[in-house]
């Protein structure tokens, strides 16, 4: 019985001590992501990529995201989903460096055939950023393989925002 009482008071005391400490974890989390919208003659592209990052005090941020992209050019349709791990480094002079590992699951189809594929991408980028809220720049996929990728080029723009 003494052991039960000692364990009970130990748990009660540790809970009381832990509840006295304030956690600022959620104050350092930012939510946001990017969107892609494009329309033209017989083509359209719509995409959304929400993400959340944790901002460390030294300019680094680390997070995760999800993505969806649908593109249609004439009778050719591409639908892609992806997951990502995002790392950012914000300099004091408005330049943001990024590394994003993404894994894509894609399905492409036309009137005659349907092909499913999946592939990794590792984007290294540089962007102009002021105040960590909005960034725009360029990134390069170092794992680009034109026989597997659904993208026409390893180079893509960065448009990213966080709240």
PDB file of C-alpha atoms in Angstrom:
ATOM      1  CA  UNK A   1       0.000   0.000   0.000  1.00  0.00           C
ATOM      2  CA  UNK A   2       2.882   2.363   0.737  1.00  0.00           C
ATOM      3  CA  UNK A   3       4.240   1.834  -2.800  1.00  0.00           C
ATOM      4  CA  UNK A   4       0.877   2.794  -4.305  1.00  0.00           C
ATOM      5  CA  UNK A   5       0.719   5.982  -2.230  1.00  0.00           C
ATOM      6  CA  UNK A   6       4.322   6.893  -3.130  1.00  0.00           C
ATOM      7  CA  UNK A   7       3.663   6.275  -6.834  1.00  0.00           C
ATOM      8  CA  UNK A   8       0.431   8.321  -6.677  1.00  0.00           C
ATOM      9  CA  UNK A   9       2.165  11.306  -5.039  1.00  0.00           C
ATOM     10  CA  UNK A  10       5.114  11.032  -7.436  1.00  0.00           C
ATOM     11  CA  UNK A  11       2.790  11.183 -10.435  1.00  0.00           C
ATOM     12  CA  UNK A  12       0.794  14.019  -8.870  1.00  0.00           C
ATOM     13  CA  UNK A  13       3.960  16.005  -8.115  1.00  0.00           C
ATOM     14  CA  UNK A  14       5.445  15.442 -11.591  1.00  0.00           C
ATOM     15  CA  UNK A  15       2.165  16.479 -13.227  1.00  0.00           C
ATOM     16  CA  UNK A  16       2.078  19.619 -11.110  1.00  0.00           C
ATOM     17  CA  UNK A  17       5.681  20.505 -11.984  1.00  0.00           C
ATOM     18  CA  UNK A  18       5.161  19.876 -15.714  1.00  0.00           C
ATOM     19  CA  UNK A  19       1.976  21.930 -15.806  1.00  0.00           C
ATOM     20  CA  UNK A  20       3.895  24.926 -14.395  1.00  0.00           C
ATOM     21  CA  UNK A  21       6.110  25.058 -17.500  1.00  0.00           C
ATOM     22  CA  UNK A  22       4.632  26.883 -20.466  1.00  0.00           C
ATOM     23  CA  UNK A  23       5.255  25.408 -23.875  1.00  0.00           C
ATOM     24  CA  UNK A  24       5.712  27.803 -26.785  1.00  0.00           C
ATOM     25  CA  UNK A  25       5.832  25.028 -29.396  1.00  0.00           C
ATOM     26  CA  UNK A  26       2.646  26.135 -31.184  1.00  0.00           C
ATOM     27  CA  UNK A  27       3.807  29.754 -31.224  1.00  0.00           C
ATOM     28  CA  UNK A  28       6.678  28.675 -33.495  1.00  0.00           C
ATOM     29  CA  UNK A  29       4.514  26.709 -35.945  1.00  0.00           C
ATOM     30  CA  UNK A  30       3.504  28.392 -39.205  1.00  0.00           C
ATOM     31  CA  UNK A  31       0.872  27.141 -41.649  1.00  0.00           C
ATOM     32  CA  UNK A  32       0.684  27.879 -45.328  1.00  0.00           C
ATOM     33  CA  UNK A  33       1.921  26.416 -48.583  1.00  0.00           C
ATOM     34  CA  UNK A  34       1.404  27.245 -52.203  1.00  0.00           C
ATOM     35  CA  UNK A  35      -1.123  27.195 -55.015  1.00  0.00           C
ATOM     36  CA  UNK A  36      -0.844  26.704 -58.762  1.00  0.00           C
ATOM     37  CA  UNK A  37      -3.431  28.004 -61.200  1.00  0.00           C
ATOM     38  CA  UNK A  38      -3.015  28.219 -64.944  1.00  0.00           C
ATOM     39  CA  UNK A  39      -5.430  28.411 -67.848  1.00  0.00           C
ATOM     40  CA  UNK A  40      -4.794  28.602 -71.552  1.00  0.00           C
ATOM     41  CA  UNK A  41      -6.024  27.488 -74.942  1.00  0.00           C
ATOM     42  CA  UNK A  42      -7.316  23.909 -74.317  1.00  0.00           C
ATOM     43  CA  UNK A  43      -5.295  23.505 -71.102  1.00  0.00           C
ATOM     44  CA  UNK A  44      -5.639  24.074 -67.377  1.00  0.00           C
ATOM     45  CA  UNK A  45      -3.608  23.403 -64.250  1.00  0.00           C
ATOM     46  CA  UNK A  46      -4.834  23.562 -60.676  1.00  0.00           C
ATOM     47  CA  UNK A  47      -2.751  22.648 -57.653  1.00  0.00           C
ATOM     48  CA  UNK A  48      -2.647  23.130 -53.909  1.00  0.00           C
ATOM     49  CA  UNK A  49       0.082  22.220 -51.452  1.00  0.00           C
ATOM     50  CA  UNK A  50      -0.671  22.969 -47.782  1.00  0.00           C
ATOM     51  CA  UNK A  51       2.156  22.604 -45.268  1.00  0.00           C
ATOM     52  CA  UNK A  52       3.187  23.343 -41.711  1.00  0.00           C
ATOM     53  CA  UNK A  53       6.681  24.276 -40.514  1.00  0.00           C
ATOM     54  CA  UNK A  54       8.323  24.739 -37.140  1.00  0.00           C
ATOM     55  CA  UNK A  55      10.490  27.881 -36.955  1.00  0.00           C
ATOM     56  CA  UNK A  56      13.640  27.443 -34.887  1.00  0.00           C
ATOM     57  CA  UNK A  57      15.289  30.537 -33.365  1.00  0.00           C
ATOM     58  CA  UNK A  58      18.370  30.417 -35.596  1.00  0.00           C
ATOM     59  CA  UNK A  59      16.682  30.980 -38.986  1.00  0.00           C
ATOM     60  CA  UNK A  60      16.002  27.306 -39.693  1.00  0.00           C
ATOM     61  CA  UNK A  61      12.527  25.858 -40.235  1.00  0.00           C
ATOM     62  CA  UNK A  62      11.490  22.251 -40.716  1.00  0.00           C
ATOM     63  CA  UNK A  63       8.098  20.879 -41.677  1.00  0.00           C
ATOM     64  CA  UNK A  64       5.900  18.635 -43.765  1.00  0.00           C
ATOM     65  CA  UNK A  65       3.320  19.051 -46.486  1.00  0.00           C
ATOM     66  CA  UNK A  66       0.871  17.404 -48.836  1.00  0.00           C
ATOM     67  CA  UNK A  67       0.070  18.267 -52.408  1.00  0.00           C
ATOM     68  CA  UNK A  68      -2.465  17.814 -55.187  1.00  0.00           C
ATOM     69  CA  UNK A  69      -2.055  18.762 -58.845  1.00  0.00           C
ATOM     70  CA  UNK A  70      -4.406  18.282 -61.798  1.00  0.00           C
ATOM     71  CA  UNK A  71      -3.403  19.281 -65.291  1.00  0.00           C
ATOM     72  CA  UNK A  72      -5.298  18.916 -68.540  1.00  0.00           C
ATOM     73  CA  UNK A  73      -3.881  19.583 -71.991  1.00  0.00           C
ATOM     74  CA  UNK A  74      -6.365  18.780 -74.755  1.00  0.00           C
ATOM     75  CA  UNK A  75      -7.380  15.122 -74.058  1.00  0.00           C
ATOM     76  CA  UNK A  76      -4.335  14.363 -71.871  1.00  0.00           C
ATOM     77  CA  UNK A  77      -4.965  14.524 -68.085  1.00  0.00           C
ATOM     78  CA  UNK A  78      -2.476  14.243 -65.234  1.00  0.00           C
ATOM     79  CA  UNK A  79      -3.461  13.872 -61.589  1.00  0.00           C
ATOM     80  CA  UNK A  80      -0.717  13.820 -58.935  1.00  0.00           C
ATOM     81  CA  UNK A  81      -0.559  13.613 -55.157  1.00  0.00           C
ATOM     82  CA  UNK A  82       2.592  14.124 -53.120  1.00  0.00           C
ATOM     83  CA  UNK A  83       3.984  14.200 -49.613  1.00  0.00           C
ATOM     84  CA  UNK A  84       6.956  16.345 -48.653  1.00  0.00           C
ATOM     85  CA  UNK A  85       9.512  17.177 -45.996  1.00  0.00           C
ATOM     86  CA  UNK A  86      10.503  20.851 -46.095  1.00  0.00           C
ATOM     87  CA  UNK A  87      13.604  22.552 -44.725  1.00  0.00           C
ATOM     88  CA  UNK A  88      14.154  26.306 -44.923  1.00  0.00           C
ATOM     89  CA  UNK A  89      16.961  28.637 -43.907  1.00  0.00           C
ATOM     90  CA  UNK A  90      16.211  32.357 -43.726  1.00  0.00           C
ATOM     91  CA  UNK A  91      19.209  34.703 -43.948  1.00  0.00           C
ATOM     92  CA  UNK A  92      19.313  38.180 -42.427  1.00  0.00           C
ATOM     93  CA  UNK A  93      19.429  39.815 -45.870  1.00  0.00           C
ATOM     94  CA  UNK A  94      16.158  38.502 -47.362  1.00  0.00           C
ATOM     95  CA  UNK A  95      17.358  35.314 -49.064  1.00  0.00           C
ATOM     96  CA  UNK A  96      15.760  31.981 -48.194  1.00  0.00           C
ATOM     97  CA  UNK A  97      17.426  28.653 -49.031  1.00  0.00           C
ATOM     98  CA  UNK A  98      15.251  25.552 -49.222  1.00  0.00           C
ATOM     99  CA  UNK A  99      15.481  21.808 -49.527  1.00  0.00           C
ATOM    100  CA  UNK A 100      12.325  19.805 -50.169  1.00  0.00           C
ATOM    101  CA  UNK A 101      12.098  16.053 -50.494  1.00  0.00           C
ATOM    102  CA  UNK A 102       8.860  15.117 -52.220  1.00  0.00           C
ATOM    103  CA  UNK A 103       7.412  11.785 -53.281  1.00  0.00           C
ATOM    104  CA  UNK A 104       4.834  11.859 -56.075  1.00  0.00           C
ATOM    105  CA  UNK A 105       2.048   9.419 -56.965  1.00  0.00           C
ATOM    106  CA  UNK A 106       0.747  10.240 -60.434  1.00  0.00           C
ATOM    107  CA  UNK A 107      -1.771   8.986 -62.974  1.00  0.00           C
ATOM    108  CA  UNK A 108      -1.749  10.122 -66.587  1.00  0.00           C
ATOM    109  CA  UNK A 109      -4.438   9.251 -69.098  1.00  0.00           C
ATOM    110  CA  UNK A 110      -5.758  10.099 -72.514  1.00  0.00           C
ATOM    111  CA  UNK A 111      -8.518   8.608 -74.674  1.00  0.00           C
ATOM    112  CA  UNK A 112      -6.553   5.399 -75.272  1.00  0.00           C
ATOM    113  CA  UNK A 113      -4.360   4.603 -72.264  1.00  0.00           C
ATOM    114  CA  UNK A 114      -3.766   5.170 -68.569  1.00  0.00           C
ATOM    115  CA  UNK A 115      -0.363   5.071 -66.843  1.00  0.00           C
ATOM    116  CA  UNK A 116       0.364   5.244 -63.106  1.00  0.00           C
ATOM    117  CA  UNK A 117       3.796   6.114 -61.761  1.00  0.00           C
ATOM    118  CA  UNK A 118       5.515   7.259 -58.599  1.00  0.00           C
ATOM    119  CA  UNK A 119       8.859   8.972 -58.184  1.00  0.00           C
ATOM    120  CA  UNK A 120      10.951  10.998 -55.724  1.00  0.00           C
ATOM    121  CA  UNK A 121      12.103  14.591 -56.133  1.00  0.00           C
ATOM    122  CA  UNK A 122      14.701  16.548 -54.164  1.00  0.00           C
ATOM    123  CA  UNK A 123      14.313  20.271 -54.808  1.00  0.00           C
ATOM    124  CA  UNK A 124      17.082  22.683 -53.811  1.00  0.00           C
ATOM    125  CA  UNK A 125      15.993  26.288 -54.040  1.00  0.00           C
ATOM    126  CA  UNK A 126      16.687  29.924 -53.436  1.00  0.00           C
ATOM    127  CA  UNK A 127      14.031  32.578 -52.935  1.00  0.00           C
ATOM    128  CA  UNK A 128      13.594  36.215 -51.992  1.00  0.00           C
ATOM    129  CA  UNK A 129      11.769  36.540 -48.692  1.00  0.00           C
ATOM    130  CA  UNK A 130      10.930  39.375 -46.331  1.00  0.00           C
ATOM    131  CA  UNK A 131       9.534  38.641 -42.882  1.00  0.00           C
ATOM    132  CA  UNK A 132       9.109  34.865 -43.420  1.00  0.00           C
ATOM    133  CA  UNK A 133       5.555  35.346 -44.711  1.00  0.00           C
ATOM    134  CA  UNK A 134       5.954  35.235 -48.484  1.00  0.00           C
ATOM    135  CA  UNK A 135       8.762  33.946 -50.698  1.00  0.00           C
ATOM    136  CA  UNK A 136       9.283  33.683 -54.445  1.00  0.00           C
ATOM    137  CA  UNK A 137      12.206  32.209 -56.317  1.00  0.00           C
ATOM    138  CA  UNK A 138      13.403  29.137 -58.180  1.00  0.00           C
ATOM    139  CA  UNK A 139      14.237  25.516 -57.356  1.00  0.00           C
ATOM    140  CA  UNK A 140      15.987  22.616 -59.059  1.00  0.00           C
ATOM    141  CA  UNK A 141      15.171  18.890 -58.750  1.00  0.00           C
ATOM    142  CA  UNK A 142      18.522  17.085 -58.365  1.00  0.00           C
ATOM    143  CA  UNK A 143      16.787  13.657 -58.719  1.00  0.00           C
ATOM    144  CA  UNK A 144      15.020  14.587 -61.960  1.00  0.00           C
ATOM    145  CA  UNK A 145      14.536  11.659 -64.360  1.00  0.00           C
ATOM    146  CA  UNK A 146      12.660  12.613 -67.529  1.00  0.00           C
ATOM    147  CA  UNK A 147      11.612   8.991 -68.110  1.00  0.00           C
ATOM    148  CA  UNK A 148       9.707   8.885 -64.762  1.00  0.00           C
ATOM    149  CA  UNK A 149       8.790  12.476 -63.930  1.00  0.00           C
ATOM    150  CA  UNK A 150       5.518  14.057 -64.992  1.00  0.00           C
ATOM    151  CA  UNK A 151       7.208  17.460 -65.192  1.00  0.00           C
ATOM    152  CA  UNK A 152       8.811  18.840 -68.338  1.00  0.00           C
ATOM    153  CA  UNK A 153      11.828  20.326 -66.558  1.00  0.00           C
ATOM    154  CA  UNK A 154      13.802  19.936 -63.306  1.00  0.00           C
ATOM    155  CA  UNK A 155      13.509  23.709 -62.785  1.00  0.00           C
ATOM    156  CA  UNK A 156      10.344  25.144 -61.240  1.00  0.00           C
ATOM    157  CA  UNK A 157       9.277  28.392 -59.582  1.00  0.00           C
ATOM    158  CA  UNK A 158       8.853  28.860 -55.828  1.00  0.00           C
ATOM    159  CA  UNK A 159       5.810  30.730 -54.572  1.00  0.00           C
ATOM    160  CA  UNK A 160       5.333  30.062 -50.885  1.00  0.00           C
ATOM    161  CA  UNK A 161       3.436  31.785 -48.066  1.00  0.00           C
ATOM    162  CA  UNK A 162       3.041  31.141 -44.319  1.00  0.00           C
ATOM    163  CA  UNK A 163       0.869  32.571 -41.561  1.00  0.00           C
TER     164      UNK A 163
END
